[in-house]
Coordinates of C-alpha atoms in Angstrom, one line a residue:
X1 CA -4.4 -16.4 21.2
X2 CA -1.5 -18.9 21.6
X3 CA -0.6 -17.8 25.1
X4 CA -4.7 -18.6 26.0
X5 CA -4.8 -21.7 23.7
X6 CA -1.6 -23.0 24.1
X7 CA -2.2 -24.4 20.7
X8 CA -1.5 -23.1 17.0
X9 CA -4.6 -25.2 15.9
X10 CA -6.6 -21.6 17.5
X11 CA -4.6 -19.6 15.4
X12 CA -4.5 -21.4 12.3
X13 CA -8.4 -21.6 12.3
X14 CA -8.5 -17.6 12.9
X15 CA -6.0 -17.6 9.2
X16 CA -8.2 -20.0 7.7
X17 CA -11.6 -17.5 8.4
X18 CA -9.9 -14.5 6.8
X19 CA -8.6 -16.5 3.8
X20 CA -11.7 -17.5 3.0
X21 CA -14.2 -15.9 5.2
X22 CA -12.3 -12.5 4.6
X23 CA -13.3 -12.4 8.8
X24 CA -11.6 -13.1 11.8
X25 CA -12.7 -12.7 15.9
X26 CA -11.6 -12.5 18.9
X27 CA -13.0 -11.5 22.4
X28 CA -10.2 -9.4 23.0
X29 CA -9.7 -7.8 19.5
X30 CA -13.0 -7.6 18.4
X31 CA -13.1 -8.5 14.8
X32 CA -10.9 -8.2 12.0
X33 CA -12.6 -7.6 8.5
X34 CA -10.0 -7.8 5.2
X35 CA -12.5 -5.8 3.3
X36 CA -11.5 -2.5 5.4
X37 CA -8.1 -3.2 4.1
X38 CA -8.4 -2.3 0.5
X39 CA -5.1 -4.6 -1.5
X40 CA -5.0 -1.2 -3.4
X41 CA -4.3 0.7 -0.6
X42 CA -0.9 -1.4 -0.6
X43 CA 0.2 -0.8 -4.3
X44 CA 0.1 2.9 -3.9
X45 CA 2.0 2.5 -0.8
X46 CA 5.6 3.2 -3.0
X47 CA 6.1 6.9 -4.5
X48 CA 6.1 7.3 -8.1
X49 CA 6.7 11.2 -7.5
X50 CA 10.1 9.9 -5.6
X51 CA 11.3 7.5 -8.8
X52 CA 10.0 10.5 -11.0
X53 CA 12.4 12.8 -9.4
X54 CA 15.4 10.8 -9.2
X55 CA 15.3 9.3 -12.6
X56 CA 13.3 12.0 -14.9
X57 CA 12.8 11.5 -18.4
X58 CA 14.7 7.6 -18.2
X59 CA 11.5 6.8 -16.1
X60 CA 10.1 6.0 -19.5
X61 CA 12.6 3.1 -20.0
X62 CA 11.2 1.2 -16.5
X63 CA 7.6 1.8 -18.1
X64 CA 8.4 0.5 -21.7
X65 CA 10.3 -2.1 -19.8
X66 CA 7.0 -2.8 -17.8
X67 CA 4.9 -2.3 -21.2
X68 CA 6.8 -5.5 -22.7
X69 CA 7.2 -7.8 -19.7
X70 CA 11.0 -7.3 -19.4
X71 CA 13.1 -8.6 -17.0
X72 CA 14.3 -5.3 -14.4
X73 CA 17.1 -6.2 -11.7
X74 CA 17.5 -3.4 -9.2
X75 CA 20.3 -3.0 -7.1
X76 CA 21.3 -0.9 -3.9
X77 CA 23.5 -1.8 -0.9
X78 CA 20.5 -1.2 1.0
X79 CA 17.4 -3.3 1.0
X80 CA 15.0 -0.9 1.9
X81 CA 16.1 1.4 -0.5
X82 CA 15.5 -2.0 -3.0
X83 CA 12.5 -2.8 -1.6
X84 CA 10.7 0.6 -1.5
X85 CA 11.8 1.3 -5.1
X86 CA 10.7 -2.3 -6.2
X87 CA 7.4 -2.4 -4.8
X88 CA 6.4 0.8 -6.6
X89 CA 7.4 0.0 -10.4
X90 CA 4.0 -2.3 -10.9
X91 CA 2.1 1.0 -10.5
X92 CA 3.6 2.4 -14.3
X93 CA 1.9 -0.1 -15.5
X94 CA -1.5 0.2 -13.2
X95 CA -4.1 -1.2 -15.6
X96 CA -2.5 -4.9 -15.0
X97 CA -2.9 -4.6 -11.3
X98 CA 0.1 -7.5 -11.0
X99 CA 2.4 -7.2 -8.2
X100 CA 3.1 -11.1 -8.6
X101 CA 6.2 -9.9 -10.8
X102 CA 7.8 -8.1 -7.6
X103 CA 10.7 -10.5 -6.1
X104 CA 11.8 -7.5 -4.2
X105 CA 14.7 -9.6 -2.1
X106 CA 17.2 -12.1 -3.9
X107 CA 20.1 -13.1 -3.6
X108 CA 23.0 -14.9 -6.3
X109 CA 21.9 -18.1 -5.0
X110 CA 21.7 -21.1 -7.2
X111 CA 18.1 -22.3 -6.5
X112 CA 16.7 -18.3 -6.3
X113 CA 18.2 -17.6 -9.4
X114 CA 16.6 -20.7 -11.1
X115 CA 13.4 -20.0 -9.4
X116 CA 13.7 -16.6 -10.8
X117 CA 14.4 -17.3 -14.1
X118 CA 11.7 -19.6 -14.6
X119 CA 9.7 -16.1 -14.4
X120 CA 8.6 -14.4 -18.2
X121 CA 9.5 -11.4 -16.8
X122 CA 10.0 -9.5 -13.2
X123 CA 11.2 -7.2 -10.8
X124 CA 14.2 -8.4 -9.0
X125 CA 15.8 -7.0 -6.4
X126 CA 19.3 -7.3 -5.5
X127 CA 21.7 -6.3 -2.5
X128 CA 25.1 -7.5 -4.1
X129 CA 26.9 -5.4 -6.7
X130 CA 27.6 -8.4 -8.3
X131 CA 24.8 -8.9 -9.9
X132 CA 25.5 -5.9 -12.3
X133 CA 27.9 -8.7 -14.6
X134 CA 24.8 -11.4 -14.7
X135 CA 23.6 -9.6 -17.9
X136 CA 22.0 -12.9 -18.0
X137 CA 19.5 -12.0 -15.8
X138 CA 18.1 -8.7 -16.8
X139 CA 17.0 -6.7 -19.7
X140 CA 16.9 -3.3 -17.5
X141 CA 19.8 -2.8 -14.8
X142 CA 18.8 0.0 -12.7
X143 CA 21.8 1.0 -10.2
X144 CA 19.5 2.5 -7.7
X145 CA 22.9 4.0 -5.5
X146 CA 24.0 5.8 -8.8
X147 CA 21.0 6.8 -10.1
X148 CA 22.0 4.7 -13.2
X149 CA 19.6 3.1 -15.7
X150 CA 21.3 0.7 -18.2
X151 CA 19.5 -1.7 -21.0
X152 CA 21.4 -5.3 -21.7
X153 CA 22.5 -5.3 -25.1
X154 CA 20.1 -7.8 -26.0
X155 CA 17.4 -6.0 -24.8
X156 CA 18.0 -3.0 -27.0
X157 CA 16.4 -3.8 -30.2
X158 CA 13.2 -4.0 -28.3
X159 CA 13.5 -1.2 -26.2
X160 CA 14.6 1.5 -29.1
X161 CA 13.1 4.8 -28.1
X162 CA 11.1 7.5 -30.6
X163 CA 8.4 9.8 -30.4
X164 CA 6.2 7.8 -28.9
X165 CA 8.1 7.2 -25.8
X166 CA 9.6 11.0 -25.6
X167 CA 5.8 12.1 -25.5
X168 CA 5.2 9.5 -22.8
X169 CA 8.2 10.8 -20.7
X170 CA 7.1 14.3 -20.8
X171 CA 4.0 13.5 -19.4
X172 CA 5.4 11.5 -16.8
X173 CA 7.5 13.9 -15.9
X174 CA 5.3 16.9 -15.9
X175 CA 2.4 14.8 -14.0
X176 CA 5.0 13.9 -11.7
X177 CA 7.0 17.4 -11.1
X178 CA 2.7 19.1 -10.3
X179 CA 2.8 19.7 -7.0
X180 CA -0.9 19.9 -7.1
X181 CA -1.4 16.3 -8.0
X182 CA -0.6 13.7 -5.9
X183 CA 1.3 9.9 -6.1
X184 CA -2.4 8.2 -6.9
X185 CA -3.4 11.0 -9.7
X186 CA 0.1 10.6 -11.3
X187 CA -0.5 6.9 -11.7
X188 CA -3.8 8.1 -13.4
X189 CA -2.6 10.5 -15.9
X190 CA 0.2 7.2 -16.6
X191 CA -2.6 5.0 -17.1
X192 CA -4.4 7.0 -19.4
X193 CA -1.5 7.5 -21.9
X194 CA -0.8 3.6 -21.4
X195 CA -4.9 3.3 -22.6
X196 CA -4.0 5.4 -25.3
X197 CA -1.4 3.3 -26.4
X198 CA -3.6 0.1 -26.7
X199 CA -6.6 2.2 -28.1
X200 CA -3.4 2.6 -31.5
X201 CA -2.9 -1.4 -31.5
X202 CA -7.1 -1.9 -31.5
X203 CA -7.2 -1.2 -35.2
X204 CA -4.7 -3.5 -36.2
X205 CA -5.8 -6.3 -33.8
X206 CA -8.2 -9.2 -35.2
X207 CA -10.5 -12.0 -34.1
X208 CA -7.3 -15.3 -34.5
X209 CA -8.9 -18.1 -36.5
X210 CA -10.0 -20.0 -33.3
X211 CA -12.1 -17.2 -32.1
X212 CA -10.5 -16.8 -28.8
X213 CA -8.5 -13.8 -28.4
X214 CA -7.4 -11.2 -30.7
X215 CA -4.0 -11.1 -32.7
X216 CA -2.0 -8.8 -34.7
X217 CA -2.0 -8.4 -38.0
X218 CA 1.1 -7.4 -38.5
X219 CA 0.6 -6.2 -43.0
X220 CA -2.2 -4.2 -41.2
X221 CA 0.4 -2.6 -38.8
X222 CA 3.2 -2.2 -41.7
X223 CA 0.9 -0.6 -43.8
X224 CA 0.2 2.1 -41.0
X225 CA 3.7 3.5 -42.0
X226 CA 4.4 4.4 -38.0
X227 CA 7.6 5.6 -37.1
X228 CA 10.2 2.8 -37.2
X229 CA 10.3 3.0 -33.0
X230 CA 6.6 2.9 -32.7
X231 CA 5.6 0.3 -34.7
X232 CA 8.4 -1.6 -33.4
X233 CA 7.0 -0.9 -29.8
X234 CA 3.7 -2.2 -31.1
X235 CA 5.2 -5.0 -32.2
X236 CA 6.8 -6.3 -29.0
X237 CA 3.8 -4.8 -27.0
X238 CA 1.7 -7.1 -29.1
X239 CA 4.1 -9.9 -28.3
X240 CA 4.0 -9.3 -24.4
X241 CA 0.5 -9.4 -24.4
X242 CA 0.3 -12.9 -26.6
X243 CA -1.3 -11.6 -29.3
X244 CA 1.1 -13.0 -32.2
X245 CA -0.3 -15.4 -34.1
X246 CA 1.6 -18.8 -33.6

């Protein structure tokens, strides 16, 4: 188009028609039509199978991470390795359908990192070792070269594992390990359990005094006697998803 034009003002009007025509033509081309290109396509582009059988039963630490909105840095030396990894983690937690929290590509630069940290809470990836002593920037270090999954030590309280998250492992890894089922139908059987989870908080969730959303009510949740690790969870999942009252 710019070699017939000789203008970008041609090709920025052809932008313009998909952005908000979600159509674009050309004589040449034919005609381009964003519906055919499904955005979810794209998220299931990454392998959950593939993080599944590196990192087994710790997978359950990126999805709790995920759960509560935690801040996961990712390193490896190379960044496809990062970015492939990094633009499959949003699918553990499928029902929020937010890739916006992917910054698959940073680097220790002043005005990144502030950018970045601006952020409630992301996936960061990283091509510089270095970044494994900025504990100040993560709650979940995963050293994709060593296969290593590490939680910051201010993070831990948070992230303390029980039953709840051993029974969420299993299934992960058991979905995962079928060869029968593929990436898409292990992101389902995921989902469901994550469903599950919120269908536990629903019953200790009320209308908050404005009307507008629903809050925890946290005596209800006490009283409940969970297991010290799962009500805990509950607790911060509650806080992740706003639903403290102020």
């Amino acid at each position: 188009m710019y070699l017939k034009h000789g203008s970008p003002v041609k090709m920025m009007e052809s932008y313009i028609a998909v952005l908000t025509k979600g159509i674009c033509q050309s004589e040449e081309n034919g005609s381009f039509l964003s519906k055919d290109f499904d955005a979810r396509k794209a998220y299931l582009a990454g392998s959950i199978k593939d993080i599944v059988s590196q990192f087994g039963m710790e997978t359950v630490i990126l999805h709790t991470a995920l759960m509560l909105k935690k801040r996961i840095v990712v390193y490896h030396p190379k960044i496809e390795a990062v970015q492939e990894f990094t633009r499959t983690l949003p699918a553990l937690v499928w029902h929020r359908q937010d890739w916006t929290i992917l910054h698959s590509y940073v680097h220790l630069h002043a005005e990144e990192l502030e950018a970045l940290q601006m952020c409630p809470g992301y996936i960061a990836g990283f091509v510089d070792l270095e970044v494994s002593s900025r504990s100040d920037l993560y709650d979940v270090f995963v050293n994709l070269a060593d296969s290593e999954i590490t939680i910051a030590p201010l993070a831990k309280e948070a992230m303390t594992m029980g039953k709840l998250h051993k029974d969420i492992g299993q299934l992960i890894v058991q979905s995962a390990e079928d060869p029968e089922k593929s990436d898409s139908q292990v992101i389902q059987d995921i989902s469901l359990k994550t469903r599950e989870i919120f269908t536990n908080l629903e019953p200790f969730s009320e209308v908050s005094g404005d009307g507008e959303k629903l809050v925890l009510n946290f005596e209800a949740l006490k009283q409940r006697r969970f297991p010290p690790a799962t009500e805990n969870f509950l607790y911060h999942l509650a806080a992740a998803e706003q639903m403290l009252k102020i």
